[in-house]
PDB file of C-alpha atoms and ligand atoms in Angstrom:
ATOM      1  CA  UNK A 113      16.375  10.748  -7.872  1.00 75.00           C
ATOM      2  CA  UNK A 114      18.416   8.284  -5.882  1.00 89.00           C
ATOM      3  CA  UNK A 115      20.047  10.317  -3.146  1.00 93.00           C
ATOM      4  CA  UNK A 116      23.361   9.163  -1.735  1.00 96.00           C
ATOM      5  CA  UNK A 117      25.165  10.642   1.225  1.00 98.00           C
ATOM      6  CA  UNK A 118      28.863  11.204   0.520  1.00 98.00           C
ATOM      7  CA  UNK A 119      30.774  11.696   3.761  1.00 98.00           C
ATOM      8  CA  UNK A 120      34.396  12.524   2.931  1.00 97.00           C
ATOM      9  CA  UNK A 121      36.507  15.319   4.412  1.00 97.00           C
ATOM     10  CA  UNK A 122      39.059  15.450   1.573  1.00 96.00           C
ATOM     11  CA  UNK A 123      37.585  17.853  -0.967  1.00 97.00           C
ATOM     12  CA  UNK A 124      39.372  16.321  -3.980  1.00 95.00           C
ATOM     13  CA  UNK A 125      38.147  12.797  -3.244  1.00 95.00           C
ATOM     14  CA  UNK A 126      34.672  14.050  -2.405  1.00 97.00           C
ATOM     15  CA  UNK A 127      34.294  15.927  -5.691  1.00 96.00           C
ATOM     16  CA  UNK A 128      35.657  12.912  -7.604  1.00 95.00           C
ATOM     17  CA  UNK A 129      33.008  10.729  -5.984  1.00 96.00           C
ATOM     18  CA  UNK A 130      30.260  13.307  -6.473  1.00 97.00           C
ATOM     19  CA  UNK A 131      30.994  13.843 -10.175  1.00 95.00           C
ATOM     20  CA  UNK A 132      31.004  10.138 -10.883  1.00 93.00           C
ATOM     21  CA  UNK A 133      27.831   9.434  -8.930  1.00 94.00           C
ATOM     22  CA  UNK A 134      26.071  12.222 -10.826  1.00 93.00           C
ATOM     23  CA  UNK A 135      27.237  10.712 -14.123  1.00 89.00           C
ATOM     24  CA  UNK A 136      25.767   7.390 -13.012  1.00 87.00           C
ATOM     25  CA  UNK A 137      22.397   9.014 -12.342  1.00 87.00           C
ATOM     26  CA  UNK A 138      22.573   9.486  -8.587  1.00 92.00           C
ATOM     27  CA  UNK A 139      22.035  12.641  -6.547  1.00 94.00           C
ATOM     28  CA  UNK A 140      24.947  12.983  -4.118  1.00 97.00           C
ATOM     29  CA  UNK A 141      24.449  14.863  -0.847  1.00 97.00           C
ATOM     30  CA  UNK A 142      27.790  16.020   0.533  1.00 98.00           C
ATOM     31  CA  UNK A 143      29.098  16.073   4.092  1.00 98.00           C
ATOM     32  CA  UNK A 144      32.569  16.789   5.479  1.00 98.00           C
ATOM     33  CA  UNK A 145      32.128  15.702   9.073  1.00 98.00           C
ATOM     34  CA  UNK A 146      30.158  13.119  10.978  1.00 97.00           C
ATOM     35  CA  UNK A 147      28.002  15.827  12.520  1.00 97.00           C
ATOM     36  CA  UNK A 148      27.199  17.210   9.051  1.00 98.00           C
ATOM     37  CA  UNK A 149      26.343  13.725   7.844  1.00 97.00           C
ATOM     38  CA  UNK A 150      23.647  13.333  10.507  1.00 97.00           C
ATOM     39  CA  UNK A 151      22.241  16.768   9.606  1.00 96.00           C
ATOM     40  CA  UNK A 152      22.071  15.899   5.899  1.00 96.00           C
ATOM     41  CA  UNK A 153      20.270  12.648   6.658  1.00 95.00           C
ATOM     42  CA  UNK A 154      17.775  14.525   8.796  1.00 92.00           C
ATOM     43  CA  UNK A 155      17.217  17.062   5.999  1.00 93.00           C
ATOM     44  CA  UNK A 156      16.939  14.308   3.359  1.00 91.00           C
ATOM     45  CA  UNK A 157      14.995  11.370   4.784  1.00 86.00           C
ATOM     46  CA  UNK A 158      14.940   9.829   1.289  1.00 86.00           C
ATOM     47  CA  UNK A 159      18.686   9.103   1.349  1.00 91.00           C
ATOM     48  CA  UNK A 160      18.890   5.311   0.957  1.00 89.00           C
ATOM     49  CA  UNK A 161      22.659   4.805   0.661  1.00 94.00           C
ATOM     50  CA  UNK A 162      25.587   6.361   2.511  1.00 96.00           C
ATOM     51  CA  UNK A 163      29.262   6.341   1.491  1.00 97.00           C
ATOM     52  CA  UNK A 164      31.380   6.860   4.599  1.00 96.00           C
ATOM     53  CA  UNK A 165      35.045   7.804   4.803  1.00 94.00           C
ATOM     54  CA  UNK A 166      36.740   6.490   7.944  1.00 91.00           C
ATOM     55  CA  UNK A 167      39.290   9.145   8.984  1.00 90.00           C
ATOM     56  CA  UNK A 168      37.286  12.288   9.682  1.00 94.00           C
ATOM     57  CA  UNK A 169      37.901  15.489  11.670  1.00 94.00           C
ATOM     58  CA  UNK A 170      35.316  14.686  14.328  1.00 95.00           C
ATOM     59  CA  UNK A 171      34.005  11.185  14.983  1.00 94.00           C
ATOM     60  CA  UNK A 172      35.282   8.359  12.764  1.00 90.00           C
ATOM     61  CA  UNK A 173      33.325   6.660   9.976  1.00 92.00           C
ATOM     62  CA  UNK A 174      32.685   3.538  12.035  1.00 89.00           C
ATOM     63  CA  UNK A 175      30.918   5.538  14.703  1.00 92.00           C
ATOM     64  CA  UNK A 176      28.894   7.305  11.984  1.00 95.00           C
ATOM     65  CA  UNK A 177      28.021   3.901  10.544  1.00 92.00           C
ATOM     66  CA  UNK A 178      26.925   2.579  13.914  1.00 91.00           C
ATOM     67  CA  UNK A 179      24.694   5.577  14.611  1.00 93.00           C
ATOM     68  CA  UNK A 180      23.101   5.549  11.161  1.00 93.00           C
ATOM     69  CA  UNK A 181      22.408   1.826  11.548  1.00 88.00           C
ATOM     70  CA  UNK A 182      20.881   2.313  14.964  1.00 86.00           C
ATOM     71  CA  UNK A 183      18.503   4.946  13.592  1.00 87.00           C
ATOM     72  CA  UNK A 184      17.747   3.246  10.251  1.00 84.00           C
ATOM     73  CA  UNK A 185      18.409  -0.481   9.872  1.00 78.00           C
ATOM     74  CA  UNK A 186      17.553  -0.254   6.154  1.00 81.00           C
ATOM     75  CA  UNK A 187      20.176   2.293   5.104  1.00 88.00           C
ATOM     76  CA  UNK A 188      22.711   0.883   2.626  1.00 89.00           C
ATOM     77  CA  UNK A 189      26.227   1.687   3.847  1.00 91.00           C
ATOM     78  CA  UNK A 190      29.510   1.504   1.938  1.00 91.00           C
ATOM     79  CA  UNK A 191      32.764   2.359   3.722  1.00 89.00           C
ATOM     80  CA  UNK A 192      35.515   4.179   1.810  1.00 91.00           C
ATOM     81  CA  UNK A 193      38.734   2.684   3.165  1.00 84.00           C
ATOM     82  CA  UNK A 194      42.412   3.368   2.500  1.00 80.00           C
ATOM     83  CA  UNK A 195      44.678   0.512   1.427  1.00 65.00           C
ATOM     84  CA  UNK A 196      46.509   0.644   4.734  1.00 65.00           C
ATOM     85  CA  UNK A 197      43.287   0.056   6.601  1.00 62.00           C
ATOM     86  CA  UNK A 198      42.897  -3.666   5.937  1.00 59.00           C
ATOM     87  CA  UNK A 199      41.746  -4.350   9.467  1.00 62.00           C
ATOM     88  CA  UNK A 200      39.289  -1.509   9.238  1.00 61.00           C
ATOM     89  CA  UNK A 201      37.375  -3.423   6.587  1.00 62.00           C
ATOM     90  CA  UNK A 202      36.591  -6.151   9.014  1.00 62.00           C
ATOM     91  CA  UNK A 203      35.627  -3.703  11.729  1.00 67.00           C
ATOM     92  CA  UNK A 204      33.528  -1.737   9.256  1.00 61.00           C
ATOM     93  CA  UNK A 205      31.542  -4.750   8.223  1.00 68.00           C
ATOM     94  CA  UNK A 206      31.088  -5.710  11.856  1.00 66.00           C
ATOM     95  CA  UNK A 207      29.698  -2.310  12.746  1.00 72.00           C
ATOM     96  CA  UNK A 208      27.037  -2.879  10.134  1.00 78.00           C
ATOM     97  CA  UNK A 209      28.403  -1.653   6.788  1.00 83.00           C
ATOM     98  CA  UNK A 210      27.116  -3.505   3.715  1.00 82.00           C
ATOM     99  CA  UNK A 211      30.251  -3.153   1.633  1.00 81.00           C
ATOM    100  CA  UNK A 212      33.545  -1.281   1.340  1.00 82.00           C
ATOM    101  CA  UNK A 213      35.564   0.270  -1.466  1.00 86.00           C
ATOM    102  CA  UNK A 214      39.327   0.618  -1.189  1.00 85.00           C
ATOM    103  CA  UNK A 215      40.962   3.914  -2.144  1.00 86.00           C
ATOM    104  CA  UNK A 216      42.106   4.719  -4.726  1.00 86.00           C
ATOM    105  CA  UNK A 217      39.096   3.370  -6.603  1.00 87.00           C
ATOM    106  CA  UNK A 218      38.038   3.855 -10.194  1.00 88.00           C
ATOM    107  CA  UNK A 219      34.720   5.504 -11.080  1.00 88.00           C
ATOM    108  CA  UNK A 220      33.559   2.205 -12.577  1.00 87.00           C
ATOM    109  CA  UNK A 221      34.360   0.313  -9.395  1.00 87.00           C
ATOM    110  CA  UNK A 222      32.558   2.839  -7.212  1.00 90.00           C
ATOM    111  CA  UNK A 223      29.382   3.001  -9.274  1.00 88.00           C
ATOM    112  CA  UNK A 224      29.340  -0.780  -9.722  1.00 86.00           C
ATOM    113  CA  UNK A 225      29.335  -1.189  -5.929  1.00 87.00           C
ATOM    114  CA  UNK A 226      26.652   1.416  -5.437  1.00 90.00           C
ATOM    115  CA  UNK A 227      24.500  -0.087  -8.208  1.00 86.00           C
ATOM    116  CA  UNK A 228      24.915  -3.556  -6.687  1.00 82.00           C
ATOM    117  CA  UNK A 229      23.888  -2.315  -3.261  1.00 85.00           C
ATOM    118  CA  UNK A 230      20.806  -0.640  -4.688  1.00 83.00           C
ATOM    119  CA  UNK A 231      19.896  -3.855  -6.484  1.00 78.00           C
ATOM    120  CA  UNK A 232      20.300  -5.888  -3.306  1.00 76.00           C
ATOM    121  CA  UNK A 233      18.125  -3.411  -1.472  1.00 76.00           C
ATOM    122  CA  UNK A 234      15.340  -4.059  -3.913  1.00 64.00           C
ATOM    123  CA  UNK A 235      15.876  -1.607  -6.734  1.00 53.00           C
ATOM    124  CA  UNK A 236      14.615   1.834  -7.545  1.00 48.00           C
ATOM    125  CA  UNK A 237      11.424   1.649  -5.566  1.00 45.00           C
ATOM    126  CA  UNK A 238      13.535   1.834  -2.439  1.00 46.00           C
ATOM    127  CA  UNK A 239      14.395   5.508  -2.770  1.00 49.00           C
ATOM    128  CA  UNK A 240      10.763   6.449  -2.365  1.00 59.00           C
ATOM    129  CA  UNK A 241       9.921   3.680   0.092  1.00 78.00           C
ATOM    130  CA  UNK A 242       7.556   2.185  -2.448  1.00 81.00           C
ATOM    131  CA  UNK A 243       7.260  -1.261  -3.993  1.00 84.00           C
ATOM    132  CA  UNK A 244       5.243  -1.315  -7.178  1.00 85.00           C
ATOM    133  CA  UNK A 245       4.095  -4.634  -8.659  1.00 88.00           C
ATOM    134  CA  UNK A 246       1.284  -4.743 -11.197  1.00 89.00           C
ATOM    135  CA  UNK A 247      -1.666  -2.717  -9.877  1.00 93.00           C
ATOM    136  CA  UNK A 248      -0.244  -2.791  -6.343  1.00 94.00           C
ATOM    137  CA  UNK A 249       1.809  -0.116  -4.627  1.00 92.00           C
ATOM    138  CA  UNK A 250       3.119  -0.904  -1.177  1.00 92.00           C
ATOM    139  CA  UNK A 251       4.469   2.036   0.793  1.00 90.00           C
ATOM    140  CA  UNK A 252       7.047   0.607   3.177  1.00 84.00           C
ATOM    141  CA  UNK A 253       7.390   3.825   5.142  1.00 80.00           C
ATOM    142  CA  UNK A 254       3.804   4.340   6.232  1.00 82.00           C
ATOM    143  CA  UNK A 255       2.875   0.671   5.708  1.00 87.00           C
ATOM    144  CA  UNK A 256      -0.001   1.259   3.321  1.00 91.00           C
ATOM    145  CA  UNK A 257      -1.213  -0.520   0.207  1.00 95.00           C
ATOM    146  CA  UNK A 258      -2.892   0.832  -2.899  1.00 95.00           C
ATOM    147  CA  UNK A 259      -4.456  -1.094  -5.748  1.00 96.00           C
ATOM    148  CA  UNK A 260      -4.908   0.935  -8.927  1.00 94.00           C
ATOM    149  CA  UNK A 261      -4.393   4.062  -6.853  1.00 93.00           C
ATOM    150  CA  UNK A 262      -7.103   3.180  -4.317  1.00 95.00           C
ATOM    151  CA  UNK A 263      -6.070   2.690  -0.717  1.00 95.00           C
ATOM    152  CA  UNK A 264      -6.786  -0.746   0.732  1.00 95.00           C
ATOM    153  CA  UNK A 265      -7.038  -0.816   4.501  1.00 92.00           C
ATOM    154  CA  UNK A 266      -4.846  -3.536   5.967  1.00 88.00           C
ATOM    155  CA  UNK A 267      -4.173  -4.720   9.479  1.00 89.00           C
ATOM    156  CA  UNK A 268      -0.496  -4.772  10.515  1.00 86.00           C
ATOM    157  CA  UNK A 269      -0.455  -8.540  10.042  1.00 88.00           C
ATOM    158  CA  UNK A 270      -1.991  -8.284   6.563  1.00 92.00           C
ATOM    159  CA  UNK A 271       0.542  -5.610   5.664  1.00 92.00           C
ATOM    160  CA  UNK A 272       3.394  -7.856   6.810  1.00 91.00           C
ATOM    161  CA  UNK A 273       2.075 -10.737   4.707  1.00 95.00           C
ATOM    162  CA  UNK A 274       1.816  -8.454   1.647  1.00 96.00           C
ATOM    163  CA  UNK A 275       5.353  -7.222   2.210  1.00 93.00           C
ATOM    164  CA  UNK A 276       6.605 -10.796   2.447  1.00 93.00           C
ATOM    165  CA  UNK A 277       4.815 -11.714  -0.787  1.00 95.00           C
ATOM    166  CA  UNK A 278       6.107  -8.682  -2.661  1.00 91.00           C
ATOM    167  CA  UNK A 279       9.629  -9.406  -1.432  1.00 88.00           C
ATOM    168  CA  UNK A 280       9.308 -12.911  -2.891  1.00 87.00           C
ATOM    169  CA  UNK A 281       7.399 -12.695  -6.178  1.00 87.00           C
ATOM    170  CA  UNK A 282       6.793 -16.049  -7.854  1.00 89.00           C
ATOM    171  CA  UNK A 283       8.210 -18.002  -4.928  1.00 90.00           C
ATOM    172  CA  UNK A 284       6.168 -20.609  -3.083  1.00 93.00           C
ATOM    173  CA  UNK A 285       6.178 -19.697   0.603  1.00 96.00           C
ATOM    174  CA  UNK A 286       5.365 -22.379   3.142  1.00 96.00           C
ATOM    175  CA  UNK A 287       2.761 -21.624   5.794  1.00 95.00           C
ATOM    176  CA  UNK A 288       5.489 -22.163   8.413  1.00 93.00           C
ATOM    177  CA  UNK A 289       7.699 -19.541   6.700  1.00 92.00           C
ATOM    178  CA  UNK A 290       4.857 -17.057   6.680  1.00 94.00           C
ATOM    179  CA  UNK A 291       4.046 -17.795  10.324  1.00 91.00           C
ATOM    180  CA  UNK A 292       7.696 -17.377  11.391  1.00 89.00           C
ATOM    181  CA  UNK A 293       8.212 -14.173   9.425  1.00 88.00           C
ATOM    182  CA  UNK A 294       4.960 -12.436  10.251  1.00 88.00           C
ATOM    183  CA  UNK A 295       4.109 -13.684  13.734  1.00 87.00           C
ATOM    184  CA  UNK A 296       7.640 -14.524  14.877  1.00 81.00           C
ATOM    185  CA  UNK A 297       9.231 -17.778  15.932  1.00 77.00           C
ATOM    186  CA  UNK A 298       7.977 -17.470  19.476  1.00 74.00           C
ATOM    187  CA  UNK A 299       4.345 -17.517  18.359  1.00 77.00           C
ATOM    188  CA  UNK A 300       2.672 -20.612  19.704  1.00 74.00           C
ATOM    189  CA  UNK A 301      -0.638 -20.355  17.940  1.00 77.00           C
ATOM    190  CA  UNK A 302      -1.844 -22.591  15.169  1.00 83.00           C
ATOM    191  CA  UNK A 303      -0.739 -22.589  11.562  1.00 87.00           C
ATOM    192  CA  UNK A 304      -4.372 -22.038  10.686  1.00 88.00           C
ATOM    193  CA  UNK A 305      -3.980 -18.351  11.597  1.00 89.00           C
ATOM    194  CA  UNK A 306      -2.024 -17.990   8.341  1.00 92.00           C
ATOM    195  CA  UNK A 307      -4.934 -19.324   6.285  1.00 93.00           C
ATOM    196  CA  UNK A 308      -7.407 -17.123   8.111  1.00 89.00           C
ATOM    197  CA  UNK A 309      -5.404 -14.008   7.339  1.00 92.00           C
ATOM    198  CA  UNK A 310      -4.735 -15.005   3.741  1.00 96.00           C
ATOM    199  CA  UNK A 311      -8.457 -15.508   3.233  1.00 94.00           C
ATOM    200  CA  UNK A 312      -9.145 -12.015   4.572  1.00 93.00           C
ATOM    201  CA  UNK A 313      -6.324 -10.533   2.529  1.00 96.00           C
ATOM    202  CA  UNK A 314      -7.710 -12.136  -0.627  1.00 97.00           C
ATOM    203  CA  UNK A 315     -11.095 -10.552  -0.031  1.00 96.00           C
ATOM    204  CA  UNK A 316      -9.360  -7.180   0.157  1.00 96.00           C
ATOM    205  CA  UNK A 317      -6.939  -7.431  -2.748  1.00 97.00           C
ATOM    206  CA  UNK A 318      -8.195  -9.995  -5.275  1.00 97.00           C
ATOM    207  CA  UNK A 319     -10.525  -9.032  -8.142  1.00 96.00           C
ATOM    208  CA  UNK A 320     -12.505 -12.167  -7.269  1.00 95.00           C
ATOM    209  CA  UNK A 321     -11.526 -13.721  -3.950  1.00 93.00           C
ATOM    210  CA  UNK A 322     -13.209 -17.038  -4.806  1.00 93.00           C
ATOM    211  CA  UNK A 323     -10.890 -17.316  -7.775  1.00 95.00           C
ATOM    212  CA  UNK A 324      -7.659 -15.718  -6.552  1.00 96.00           C
ATOM    213  CA  UNK A 325      -5.013 -14.836  -9.118  1.00 96.00           C
ATOM    214  CA  UNK A 326      -2.483 -12.826  -7.060  1.00 96.00           C
ATOM    215  CA  UNK A 327      -2.227 -15.038  -3.976  1.00 97.00           C
ATOM    216  CA  UNK A 328      -2.451 -18.589  -5.230  1.00 97.00           C
ATOM    217  CA  UNK A 329      -2.525 -21.740  -3.120  1.00 97.00           C
ATOM    218  CA  UNK A 330       0.346 -24.189  -3.354  1.00 96.00           C
ATOM    219  CA  UNK A 331      -1.467 -27.334  -2.253  1.00 94.00           C
ATOM    220  CA  UNK A 332      -0.058 -29.065   0.805  1.00 93.00           C
ATOM    221  CA  UNK A 333       2.575 -26.355   1.196  1.00 95.00           C
ATOM    222  CA  UNK A 334       1.550 -22.745   1.340  1.00 97.00           C
ATOM    223  CA  UNK A 335       1.017 -19.753  -0.900  1.00 97.00           C
ATOM    224  CA  UNK A 336       2.580 -17.961  -3.823  1.00 96.00           C
ATOM    225  CA  UNK A 337       2.456 -14.329  -4.930  1.00 95.00           C
ATOM    226  CA  UNK A 338       2.362 -13.635  -8.648  1.00 90.00           C
ATOM    227  CA  UNK A 339       0.952 -11.218 -11.178  1.00 81.00           C
TER     228      UNK A 339
HETATM  229 CA1   CA B 291      39.429  11.325   5.480  1.00 75.66          CA
END
């Protein structure tokens, strides 16, 4: 189930949101105060999206947003704003929210926004921290890879390359892109390090590393992930 935190102190709005999220196939987890919201997140580490009201009895929704973001940069956050809070939208997005919905909103509008956020976050696999492509299952929480259910031991660098590939299926990635993403822009080593790691990764994940089918070479450019 896709768990969503619903932080809203007004019971009528909260139940309206909860009912409609349930209808859309989500599992809402309710909170009335900021403090409760943090507790719920602690109890349910698989919450991937949070809907945050702004005016709350304790701390405001922006502060909740900022703290959630600080603890989990990957949480999807949608602010529930009132029409009179135009400026709040801007502030909300600056404190790290992904989107906002203006009250009063229709059920269709709410679920469309939530669905869109889930899609942007990479789809259903996100609620379990898993990316599944073909025989491969990448667990983004404990940074492990399985092929046909068998664990493949990866170095942190190899994991990061796999993650980059699985985030970009079918897309040719230049060796410079891979170097910048995996090693960082301040890495001063040679581009060749990319090839060395890809070669090792192929030995681990390909059926036949001399004839790779998952990580293919894009001559004069880089590599491409495909199934
Ligand atoms: Ca409120």
